[in-house]
Coordinates of C-alpha atoms in Angstrom, one line a residue:
X100 CA 7.8 -6.1 1.0
X101 CA 6.8 -7.6 -2.2
X102 CA 10.4 -9.0 -2.7
X103 CA 10.0 -10.6 0.6
X104 CA 6.2 -11.9 0.0
X105 CA 7.5 -13.5 -3.1
X106 CA 9.8 -16.0 -1.5
X107 CA 6.8 -17.9 -0.4
X108 CA 6.0 -18.9 -4.0
X109 CA 9.7 -19.3 -5.1
X110 CA 11.8 -16.4 -4.6
X111 CA 15.3 -16.1 -6.3
X112 CA 16.5 -19.0 -8.4
X113 CA 17.9 -21.6 -6.5
X114 CA 19.0 -25.4 -6.6
X115 CA 15.6 -26.7 -7.2
X116 CA 14.6 -23.9 -9.8
X117 CA 12.9 -25.2 -12.9
X118 CA 14.4 -23.2 -15.9
X119 CA 12.2 -23.2 -18.9
X120 CA 9.3 -24.9 -17.2
X121 CA 6.6 -23.0 -15.0
X122 CA 4.5 -24.6 -12.2
X123 CA 0.8 -23.6 -11.6
X124 CA 1.9 -20.6 -9.7
X125 CA 3.3 -18.5 -12.0
X126 CA 3.8 -14.5 -11.1
X127 CA 0.7 -13.3 -12.8
X128 CA -1.4 -16.0 -11.0
X129 CA 0.1 -15.2 -7.6
X130 CA -0.9 -11.8 -8.3
X131 CA -4.5 -12.4 -9.2
X132 CA -4.7 -14.6 -5.9
X133 CA -3.7 -11.5 -3.9
X134 CA -6.1 -9.5 -5.9
X135 CA -8.9 -11.7 -4.8
X136 CA -8.2 -11.6 -1.2
X137 CA -8.1 -8.0 -1.1
X138 CA -11.2 -7.8 -3.3
X139 CA -12.7 -10.0 -0.6
X140 CA -11.6 -7.5 2.2
X141 CA -13.3 -4.7 0.2
X142 CA -16.5 -6.4 0.1
X143 CA -16.5 -7.2 3.5
X144 CA -15.6 -3.5 4.2
X145 CA -19.0 -2.7 2.5
X146 CA -21.0 -5.7 3.8
X147 CA -22.1 -3.6 6.8
X148 CA -24.2 -1.4 4.5
X149 CA -26.2 -4.1 3.1
X150 CA -27.3 -5.8 6.4
X151 CA -30.9 -6.1 6.5
X152 CA -33.5 -5.4 9.4
X153 CA -37.2 -5.7 10.1
X154 CA -39.0 -2.9 8.6
X155 CA -41.7 -0.9 10.8
X156 CA -44.6 -2.2 8.7
X157 CA -43.2 -5.7 8.1
X158 CA -40.8 -7.2 5.8
X159 CA -37.2 -6.0 5.6
X160 CA -35.1 -3.0 4.7
X161 CA -31.7 -2.1 4.8
X162 CA -30.1 -1.3 8.4
X163 CA -28.9 2.5 7.8
X164 CA -30.5 3.6 11.0
X165 CA -28.6 6.0 13.0
X166 CA -26.2 6.8 10.3
X167 CA -24.8 3.4 10.3
X168 CA -23.5 4.1 6.9
X169 CA -21.1 6.5 8.3
X170 CA -20.2 5.0 11.7
X171 CA -19.4 1.6 9.9
X172 CA -17.6 3.5 7.4
X173 CA -19.1 1.1 4.8
X174 CA -20.9 3.8 2.5
X175 CA -21.0 2.9 -1.3
X176 CA -22.7 4.8 -4.0
X177 CA -24.1 1.6 -5.5
X178 CA -26.7 1.2 -2.5
X179 CA -28.5 4.6 -2.7
X180 CA -28.2 4.7 -6.6
X181 CA -30.2 1.8 -7.1
X182 CA -33.4 3.8 -5.9
X183 CA -32.0 7.2 -6.7
X184 CA -31.6 6.4 -10.1
X185 CA -34.8 4.6 -10.5
X186 CA -33.3 1.4 -11.1
X187 CA -35.5 -0.3 -8.7
X188 CA -38.5 0.4 -11.1
X189 CA -36.7 -1.4 -13.9
X190 CA -36.4 1.9 -15.9
X191 CA -34.1 2.3 -18.8
X192 CA -31.4 4.9 -18.0
X193 CA -31.5 8.0 -20.0
X194 CA -34.9 7.5 -21.2
X195 CA -36.4 7.4 -17.5
X196 CA -36.7 10.9 -15.8
X197 CA -38.2 12.1 -12.6
X198 CA -38.9 15.4 -10.8
X199 CA -37.6 16.0 -7.4
X200 CA -37.5 18.8 -5.2
X201 CA -34.5 21.0 -5.3
X202 CA -32.7 22.5 -2.1
X203 CA -34.1 25.8 -1.4
X204 CA -37.6 25.2 -2.9
X205 CA -38.9 24.4 -6.3
X206 CA -38.4 21.2 -8.4
X207 CA -35.9 20.0 -11.2
X208 CA -35.9 17.3 -13.7
X209 CA -33.4 14.7 -13.2
X210 CA -32.0 11.6 -15.2
X211 CA -29.2 9.2 -15.0
X212 CA -26.0 11.2 -14.1
X213 CA -23.5 8.5 -15.1
X214 CA -21.7 8.3 -18.8
X215 CA -23.2 5.8 -21.0
X216 CA -21.2 2.8 -20.4
X217 CA -21.4 3.0 -16.6
X218 CA -25.2 3.8 -16.8
X219 CA -25.6 0.6 -19.1
X220 CA -23.4 -1.4 -16.7
X221 CA -25.8 -0.5 -14.0
X222 CA -28.9 -1.2 -15.9
X223 CA -27.6 -4.9 -17.1
X224 CA -26.6 -5.3 -13.3
X225 CA -30.1 -4.3 -12.2
X226 CA -31.7 -7.0 -14.8
X227 CA -29.5 -9.8 -13.4
X228 CA -30.7 -8.9 -9.9
X229 CA -34.3 -8.6 -10.7
X230 CA -34.0 -12.1 -12.8
X231 CA -32.3 -13.5 -9.6
X232 CA -35.0 -12.2 -7.4
X233 CA -37.6 -13.6 -9.4
X234 CA -36.3 -17.1 -9.6
X235 CA -36.5 -19.7 -6.7
X236 CA -32.7 -19.2 -5.7
X237 CA -32.1 -18.1 -2.2
X238 CA -32.7 -14.4 -2.2
X239 CA -32.6 -11.0 -0.3
X240 CA -33.6 -7.6 -0.8
X241 CA -33.2 -6.4 -4.5
X242 CA -30.7 -3.8 -3.7
X243 CA -28.4 -6.4 -1.9
X244 CA -28.8 -8.6 -4.9
X245 CA -27.8 -5.6 -7.1
X246 CA -24.8 -4.4 -4.8
X247 CA -23.3 -8.2 -5.2
X248 CA -24.0 -8.4 -8.9
X249 CA -22.0 -5.0 -9.4
X250 CA -19.4 -6.1 -7.0
X251 CA -18.7 -9.2 -9.2
X252 CA -18.5 -7.5 -12.2
X253 CA -16.3 -4.8 -11.0
X254 CA -14.2 -7.5 -9.4
X255 CA -13.6 -9.1 -12.8
X256 CA -12.7 -5.5 -14.4
X257 CA -10.1 -5.1 -11.6
X258 CA -8.7 -8.4 -12.2
X259 CA -8.3 -7.5 -15.8
X260 CA -6.5 -4.3 -14.8
X261 CA -3.9 -6.4 -12.6
X262 CA -3.3 -8.7 -15.5
X263 CA -2.8 -5.8 -18.1
X264 CA -0.5 -3.9 -15.6
X265 CA 1.4 -7.2 -14.8
X266 CA 2.3 -7.7 -18.5
X267 CA 3.2 -3.7 -18.9
X268 CA 5.5 -4.1 -15.8
X269 CA 7.7 -6.6 -17.7
X270 CA 10.8 -7.6 -15.5
X271 CA 9.4 -5.7 -12.6
X272 CA 6.4 -7.7 -12.3
X273 CA 6.6 -8.0 -8.6
X274 CA 5.8 -4.2 -8.4
X275 CA 2.2 -4.9 -9.5
X276 CA 1.8 -6.7 -6.0
X277 CA 1.4 -3.4 -4.3
X278 CA -1.2 -2.5 -6.6
X279 CA -3.1 -5.9 -5.9
X280 CA -2.6 -5.4 -2.2
X281 CA -3.3 -1.6 -2.2
X282 CA -5.1 -0.3 0.9
X283 CA -7.2 1.8 -1.5
X284 CA -8.5 -1.5 -2.8
X285 CA -10.1 -2.3 0.5
X286 CA -11.7 1.0 0.7
X287 CA -12.8 2.1 -2.6
X288 CA -13.2 -1.1 -4.6
X289 CA -17.0 -1.2 -4.5
X290 CA -17.6 2.4 -3.4
X291 CA -18.3 3.3 -7.4
X292 CA -18.0 2.0 -10.9
X293 CA -14.6 3.3 -11.5
X294 CA -13.0 -0.3 -12.1
X295 CA -14.7 -0.4 -15.6
X296 CA -12.5 2.6 -16.6
X297 CA -9.3 1.4 -15.2
X298 CA -9.7 -2.2 -16.9
X299 CA -10.2 -0.5 -20.3
X300 CA -7.2 2.1 -19.6
X301 CA -4.8 -0.5 -18.6
X302 CA -5.7 -2.7 -21.6
X303 CA -5.3 0.1 -23.9
X304 CA -1.7 0.9 -22.7
X305 CA -1.0 -2.8 -23.0
X306 CA -2.3 -2.6 -26.7
X307 CA -0.1 0.3 -27.3
X308 CA 2.8 -1.3 -25.8
X309 CA 2.2 -4.2 -28.1
X310 CA 2.3 -2.0 -31.2
X311 CA -1.4 -2.4 -31.6
X312 CA -2.4 1.6 -31.7
X313 CA -5.9 1.1 -33.4
X314 CA -6.9 -1.5 -30.6
X315 CA -5.4 0.9 -28.1
X316 CA -7.6 3.7 -29.3
X317 CA -10.8 1.5 -29.2
X318 CA -10.1 0.3 -25.7
X319 CA -9.3 4.0 -24.5
X320 CA -12.4 5.0 -26.1
X321 CA -14.3 2.4 -24.2
X322 CA -12.8 3.6 -21.3
X323 CA -13.8 7.3 -22.1
X324 CA -17.4 6.1 -22.2
X325 CA -17.4 4.7 -18.7
X326 CA -15.3 7.5 -17.2
X327 CA -13.6 10.1 -19.2
X328 CA -10.2 9.9 -17.6
X329 CA -8.8 7.2 -20.1
X330 CA -9.1 9.8 -22.7
X331 CA -6.6 11.9 -20.9
X332 CA -3.9 9.1 -21.9
X333 CA -4.0 10.3 -25.4
X334 CA -2.0 13.2 -24.6
X335 CA 0.9 11.7 -23.2
X336 CA 1.0 9.3 -26.4
X337 CA 0.7 12.1 -28.7
X338 CA 3.7 14.2 -27.0
X339 CA 6.1 11.3 -27.0
X340 CA 5.0 10.5 -30.7
X341 CA 5.6 14.3 -31.6
X342 CA 9.3 14.0 -30.0
X343 CA 10.2 10.5 -31.9
X344 CA 8.6 11.1 -35.3
X345 CA 11.4 12.1 -37.8
X346 CA 8.5 13.8 -40.1
X347 CA 9.7 11.8 -43.0
X348 CA 7.4 10.3 -45.8
X349 CA 6.3 6.9 -45.2
X350 CA 6.9 4.7 -48.3
X351 CA 3.9 3.5 -49.9
X352 CA 5.4 -0.2 -50.4
X353 CA 3.1 -2.5 -52.2
X354 CA 0.1 -0.1 -51.9
X355 CA -1.1 0.6 -55.4
X356 CA -4.3 2.6 -55.1
X357 CA -5.1 6.0 -53.6
X358 CA -8.4 7.5 -52.6
X359 CA -8.3 10.0 -55.4
X360 CA -7.7 7.4 -58.0
X361 CA -11.0 5.5 -57.2
X362 CA -13.3 5.5 -60.3
X363 CA -15.6 2.7 -59.9
X364 CA -16.5 -0.4 -57.9
X365 CA -13.5 -2.5 -58.9
X366 CA -11.1 0.3 -57.8
X367 CA -13.0 0.9 -54.5
X368 CA -12.7 -2.8 -53.8
X369 CA -8.9 -2.5 -54.4
X370 CA -8.6 0.5 -52.1
X371 CA -10.9 -1.2 -49.4
X372 CA -8.7 -4.3 -49.8
X373 CA -5.7 -2.3 -49.0
X374 CA -7.1 -0.6 -45.9
X375 CA -5.6 -3.1 -43.4
X376 CA -2.1 -2.8 -44.9
X377 CA -2.5 1.1 -44.8
X378 CA -3.3 0.7 -41.1
X379 CA -0.1 -1.6 -40.4
X380 CA 1.9 1.0 -42.3
X381 CA 0.7 4.0 -40.8
X382 CA 1.2 2.3 -37.5
X383 CA 5.0 1.6 -37.9
X384 CA 5.7 5.6 -37.5
X385 CA 5.2 7.4 -34.2
X386 CA 2.8 10.2 -35.4
X387 CA 1.0 7.6 -37.6
X388 CA 0.4 5.5 -34.6
X389 CA -0.7 8.3 -32.5
X390 CA -3.2 9.3 -34.9
X391 CA -4.7 5.8 -35.0
X392 CA -5.1 5.7 -31.4
X393 CA -6.4 9.1 -31.2
X394 CA -8.7 8.5 -34.0
X395 CA -9.9 5.1 -32.9
X396 CA -10.7 6.5 -29.3
X397 CA -12.8 9.1 -30.7
X398 CA -14.6 7.2 -33.0
X399 CA -15.4 4.5 -30.4
X400 CA -16.3 7.1 -27.9
X401 CA -18.8 8.5 -30.5
X402 CA -20.3 5.2 -31.6
X403 CA -21.2 4.2 -28.0
X404 CA -22.6 7.6 -27.1
X405 CA -24.4 8.4 -30.5
X406 CA -27.4 6.3 -29.9
X407 CA -28.2 7.2 -26.6
X408 CA -27.5 11.2 -27.4
X409 CA -29.8 10.3 -30.5
X410 CA -32.7 8.6 -28.7
X411 CA -32.5 10.3 -25.5
X412 CA -30.6 13.8 -25.8
X413 CA -31.9 15.2 -22.2
X414 CA -30.7 12.2 -20.7
X415 CA -27.4 11.9 -22.2
X416 CA -26.7 15.7 -21.5
X417 CA -27.3 15.1 -17.8
X418 CA -23.9 14.0 -17.1
X419 CA -22.4 17.0 -18.5
X420 CA -24.8 19.4 -16.9
X421 CA -24.4 18.2 -13.5
X422 CA -20.4 18.4 -13.8
X423 CA -21.0 22.1 -15.3
X424 CA -22.9 23.2 -12.3
X425 CA -21.4 21.3 -9.2
X426 CA -19.5 23.4 -7.0
X427 CA -16.3 22.6 -5.5
X428 CA -16.5 19.3 -3.8
X429 CA -15.5 18.7 -0.2
X430 CA -12.3 16.8 -1.4
X431 CA -11.0 19.6 -4.0
X432 CA -8.1 21.8 -3.4
X433 CA -10.5 24.8 -3.6
X434 CA -12.8 23.6 -0.7
X435 CA -9.5 22.9 1.5
X436 CA -8.8 26.8 1.0
X437 CA -12.1 27.9 1.7
X438 CA -12.2 25.4 4.8
X439 CA -9.4 27.1 6.5
X440 CA -10.0 30.5 5.6
X441 CA -13.2 33.1 5.2
X442 CA -13.2 32.7 1.4
X443 CA -16.4 32.2 0.0
X444 CA -15.1 30.8 -3.5
X445 CA -14.5 32.6 -6.7
X446 CA -18.1 32.7 -7.3
X447 CA -19.5 33.5 -4.0
X448 CA -22.8 32.0 -2.7
X449 CA -24.8 30.5 -5.5
X450 CA -28.2 29.3 -6.0
X451 CA -28.8 25.5 -6.6
X452 CA -28.2 24.7 -10.1
X453 CA -26.3 27.9 -10.9
X454 CA -23.1 27.0 -12.6
X455 CA -20.0 28.4 -10.9
X456 CA -18.6 30.1 -14.2
X457 CA -15.5 31.6 -12.7
X458 CA -14.6 28.2 -10.8
X459 CA -15.2 26.0 -14.2
X460 CA -13.0 28.7 -16.0
X461 CA -10.0 28.7 -13.3
X462 CA -10.2 24.9 -13.2
X463 CA -10.0 24.6 -16.9
X464 CA -7.1 27.1 -17.2
X465 CA -5.3 25.5 -14.6
X466 CA -5.4 22.0 -16.0
X467 CA -4.4 23.6 -19.4
X468 CA -1.7 25.2 -18.0
X469 CA -0.4 22.1 -16.2
X470 CA -0.7 20.0 -19.5
X471 CA 1.5 22.5 -21.5
X472 CA 4.0 22.3 -18.7
X473 CA 3.8 18.4 -18.8
X474 CA 4.1 18.6 -22.6
X475 CA 7.1 21.0 -22.5
X476 CA 8.9 18.5 -20.2
X477 CA 8.2 15.7 -22.4
X478 CA 9.7 17.4 -25.6
X479 CA 12.5 18.8 -24.0
X480 CA 13.8 16.5 -21.3
X481 CA 17.3 15.4 -22.3
X482 CA 15.9 11.8 -22.4
X483 CA 12.5 10.7 -23.8
X484 CA 10.3 10.2 -20.5
X485 CA 8.5 6.9 -20.3
X486 CA 4.7 6.9 -21.2
X487 CA 3.8 5.9 -17.6
X488 CA 5.6 8.9 -16.3
X489 CA 3.5 11.5 -18.1
X490 CA 0.4 9.6 -17.8
X491 CA 0.8 9.9 -14.2
X492 CA 1.5 13.5 -14.3
X493 CA -1.6 14.3 -16.3
X494 CA -3.8 12.2 -14.2
X495 CA -2.5 13.8 -11.2
X496 CA -2.8 17.2 -12.7
X497 CA -6.4 16.7 -13.6
X498 CA -7.4 15.5 -10.0
X499 CA -5.5 18.4 -8.2
X500 CA -7.0 21.2 -10.5
X501 CA -10.3 19.9 -10.8
X502 CA -13.3 20.9 -8.8
X503 CA -14.3 17.5 -8.1
X504 CA -12.1 14.7 -6.7
X505 CA -14.4 11.7 -5.5
X506 CA -12.7 9.6 -3.2
X507 CA -12.9 6.6 -5.6
X508 CA -11.0 8.7 -8.4
X509 CA -7.7 7.9 -6.5
X510 CA -7.9 4.3 -8.2
X511 CA -7.0 5.9 -11.4
X512 CA -3.6 6.6 -10.2
X513 CA -3.0 3.0 -8.6
X514 CA -2.2 1.1 -12.1
X515 CA -0.2 4.1 -13.5
X516 CA 1.9 4.8 -10.2
X517 CA 3.3 1.3 -10.0
X518 CA 4.7 1.5 -13.4
X519 CA 5.8 5.2 -13.1
X520 CA 7.3 5.1 -9.6
X521 CA 8.4 1.5 -8.7
X522 CA 9.4 3.0 -5.2
X523 CA 7.4 0.5 -2.9
X524 CA 7.7 2.4 0.4
X525 CA 6.7 5.6 -1.1
X526 CA 3.7 4.4 -2.9
X527 CA 2.7 2.6 0.1
X528 CA 2.8 5.8 2.2
X529 CA 0.8 7.5 -0.4
X530 CA -1.7 5.0 -0.7
X531 CA -2.4 4.4 3.0
X532 CA -2.7 8.4 3.4
X533 CA -5.2 8.2 0.8
X534 CA -7.1 5.3 2.2
X535 CA -7.1 6.8 5.7
X536 CA -8.8 9.9 4.4
X537 CA -12.0 7.7 4.3
X538 CA -12.1 7.8 8.0
X539 CA -12.6 11.6 9.0
X540 CA -14.7 12.1 5.4
X541 CA -17.3 9.4 7.0
X542 CA -17.4 11.1 10.5
X543 CA -17.4 14.7 8.8
X544 CA -20.6 13.6 6.8
X545 CA -22.0 12.0 10.1
X546 CA -22.2 15.8 11.5
X547 CA -21.0 17.2 14.6
X548 CA -24.1 17.2 16.3
X549 CA -24.1 13.3 15.9
X550 CA -20.6 13.0 17.6
X551 CA -19.1 13.3 14.0
X552 CA -15.7 15.7 13.3
X553 CA -15.4 19.0 12.3
X554 CA -14.7 19.9 8.7
X555 CA -11.1 20.8 9.3
X556 CA -10.2 17.4 10.5
X557 CA -11.5 16.1 7.0
X558 CA -9.9 18.7 4.8
X559 CA -6.7 18.6 6.7
X560 CA -6.3 14.9 5.9
X561 CA -7.4 15.9 2.0
X562 CA -4.4 18.4 2.2
X563 CA -2.0 15.7 3.4
X564 CA -3.1 13.6 0.4
X565 CA -2.8 16.1 -2.1
X566 CA 0.7 17.0 -0.7
X567 CA 1.6 13.2 -1.0
X568 CA 0.5 13.2 -4.6
X569 CA 2.5 16.3 -5.6
X570 CA 5.6 14.8 -3.8
X571 CA 5.2 11.8 -6.5
X572 CA 4.8 14.1 -9.2
X573 CA 8.1 16.0 -8.2
X574 CA 9.9 12.6 -7.8
X575 CA 8.7 11.8 -11.3
X576 CA 10.1 15.0 -12.8
X577 CA 13.2 14.5 -11.0
X578 CA 13.7 11.2 -12.5
X579 CA 12.8 12.4 -15.8
X580 CA 15.6 14.8 -15.9
X581 CA 17.8 12.3 -14.1
X582 CA 17.1 8.9 -15.7
X583 CA 20.0 7.0 -13.8
X584 CA 17.6 7.4 -11.0
X585 CA 14.9 5.8 -12.5
X586 CA 14.7 2.0 -11.3
X587 CA 13.1 0.8 -14.7
X588 CA 15.8 2.1 -16.7
X589 CA 18.6 0.4 -14.3
X590 CA 18.0 -2.7 -16.3
X591 CA 19.1 -1.5 -19.7
X592 CA 15.5 -0.7 -20.6
X593 CA 13.9 2.4 -22.4
X594 CA 10.3 2.3 -22.1
X595 CA 8.5 -1.2 -21.7
X596 CA 5.2 0.6 -22.2
X597 CA 6.2 3.0 -25.1
X598 CA 5.2 0.9 -28.1
X599 CA 6.5 2.4 -31.3
X600 CA 8.5 4.9 -29.3
X601 CA 10.3 2.2 -27.3
X602 CA 14.1 2.1 -28.0
X603 CA 13.7 4.8 -30.5
X604 CA 16.4 7.8 -30.7
X605 CA 15.4 11.4 -31.2
X606 CA 15.6 12.1 -34.9
X607 CA 19.0 13.5 -36.2
X608 CA 16.9 16.4 -37.8
X609 CA 14.5 17.7 -35.6
X610 CA 11.7 19.2 -36.9
X611 CA 10.1 20.9 -34.0
X612 CA 11.0 24.7 -33.0
X613 CA 14.2 25.2 -31.2
X614 CA 12.3 26.0 -28.0
X615 CA 10.7 22.4 -28.1
X616 CA 13.7 20.7 -28.9
X617 CA 15.5 18.3 -26.2
X618 CA 18.0 20.1 -23.9
X619 CA 20.9 17.9 -24.7
X620 CA 23.6 18.1 -22.1
X621 CA 27.2 17.5 -23.4
X622 CA 28.3 15.5 -20.2
X623 CA 25.1 13.0 -20.2
X624 CA 25.2 9.7 -21.8
X625 CA 21.6 9.3 -21.9
X626 CA 21.1 11.1 -25.3
X627 CA 24.3 9.8 -26.9
X628 CA 26.0 13.4 -26.7
X629 CA 29.8 13.5 -26.8
X630 CA 31.8 14.0 -23.4
X631 CA 32.8 17.4 -22.5
X632 CA 36.1 18.6 -21.2
X633 CA 36.1 18.1 -17.5
X634 CA 38.2 19.7 -14.7
X635 CA 40.5 17.4 -12.5
X636 CA 39.8 17.2 -8.8
X637 CA 42.7 19.6 -8.2
X638 CA 40.8 22.3 -10.1
X639 CA 43.2 22.3 -13.4
X640 CA 41.8 21.9 -16.7
X641 CA 42.2 18.5 -18.4
X642 CA 43.9 18.2 -21.7
X643 CA 41.1 18.1 -24.3
X644 CA 41.7 14.8 -25.9
X645 CA 39.8 13.1 -29.2
X646 CA 36.1 13.5 -28.6
X647 CA 34.2 10.2 -29.2
X648 CA 30.3 9.6 -29.1
X649 CA 29.1 8.1 -26.1
X650 CA 26.5 5.3 -26.9
X651 CA 22.9 5.6 -25.1
X652 CA 22.9 3.2 -22.1
X653 CA 20.2 0.8 -23.6
X654 CA 22.7 -0.2 -26.2
X655 CA 25.4 -1.0 -24.1
X656 CA 25.8 -4.6 -23.1
X657 CA 25.7 -5.4 -19.6
X658 CA 29.1 -5.8 -17.8
X659 CA 29.8 -9.3 -17.1
X660 CA 30.0 -10.4 -13.1
X661 CA 33.2 -12.1 -11.9

């Protein structure tokens, strides 16, 4: 589909191609134009929930009568959160608290329930909306202005995500067209604030691919302060660097001062002046680069969170408290099982606010087990996997094993998917299934008594979505062990997003334990192993000849045509 669409803006090289010169419509600009169009579709999909109507006492109010947010399928968390998080009062998140009635009786103290960067984004958007409302410009309800301000900022974040992913795609840039025109963008672009995290995650991976590990860590840390999922990408980076690092001592080069040699102000100044050189030198080896990225991410996340945690500790802890006490969400596999059986869950019936301790432990253990399995694949596969492949597996494992899979979380997979699995039909099938889950979800929330759908209609589509994601994971694992089926590596590439591990061979003297070393096959050219003695088609053994090492595919020159 993308290949056919690109013929509108040029297509294959022809008689009138401009070699070495570019017109205005470059591939990246075409992708950004597609993105703007589909973001507009996403805004119109939510526009039904910001319609205004006459209030009973005069004035205007939102038209959410008779469950319109469900029947029009335009529900967005942004609209109710404007009042639920007390943003309409102009309050600063995390400092403001309120008391509300708890289900089953009693009261509880509440604060802003989002990570720091997402909460501050909501606060800044509220200030812009209130400033607009106080100006003589044409206006509307404050919540409508707030939604539009939020949507504009999220659109810029998604455009940044598209730009970074297009640069990561390299030669296969048109694969990103499926990301720009994804059905999930229409449905979930403005459901929540997840585009902030996708922008930082994509930019962090781009910085890693450009061999800027410290910058990659800073960007991933900022993404983790908006949603925690960008921090999960540190795991695949560390695994690939563990495999590729020869564990040889890095030469000091021109560095002349060690920290233990600092004795005064002059020597300290010399040591500080050499810090940038030390960082560049450390980033040249795989484990050093992984350490810079991990350290940069954790320090950045801490610096963003520290002021709020110091000044308003109760408000800062609210996000972690709610995630601890939440039960299995309707979208989780645990709820799917409960929906089709009489099972009451691991913890049974719990009171409001009581943490499901067993479910939390099971979810954590399942995710940890999946991560260990992914790490084992990354370390022992005959050829080192691509970074995007492991990133997709980790994020998918988190979503499948977690007790919460909010609908907009599927957007986390979209940028990684087009890099990891450039099979357009398969990706379009998964995205369409995932987007269509929104329809039974809305009518399930509407309620059977109001002509909605039973729960099993919704959980059945959730199960189909999960099976589609599992199928993509199986395909990735197959391509890891059969890299000749990987479309990215058919162009004599190794890992365009690999950064310091791109085109790096496995160490000749591996330092990892035997159980964690690559399983080298004697008849695979992907690892540079020697060719084994083969049997002829008649079933007779071939005469063993001289054994010659076979070069890896990425080092072979492409065959000339004709």
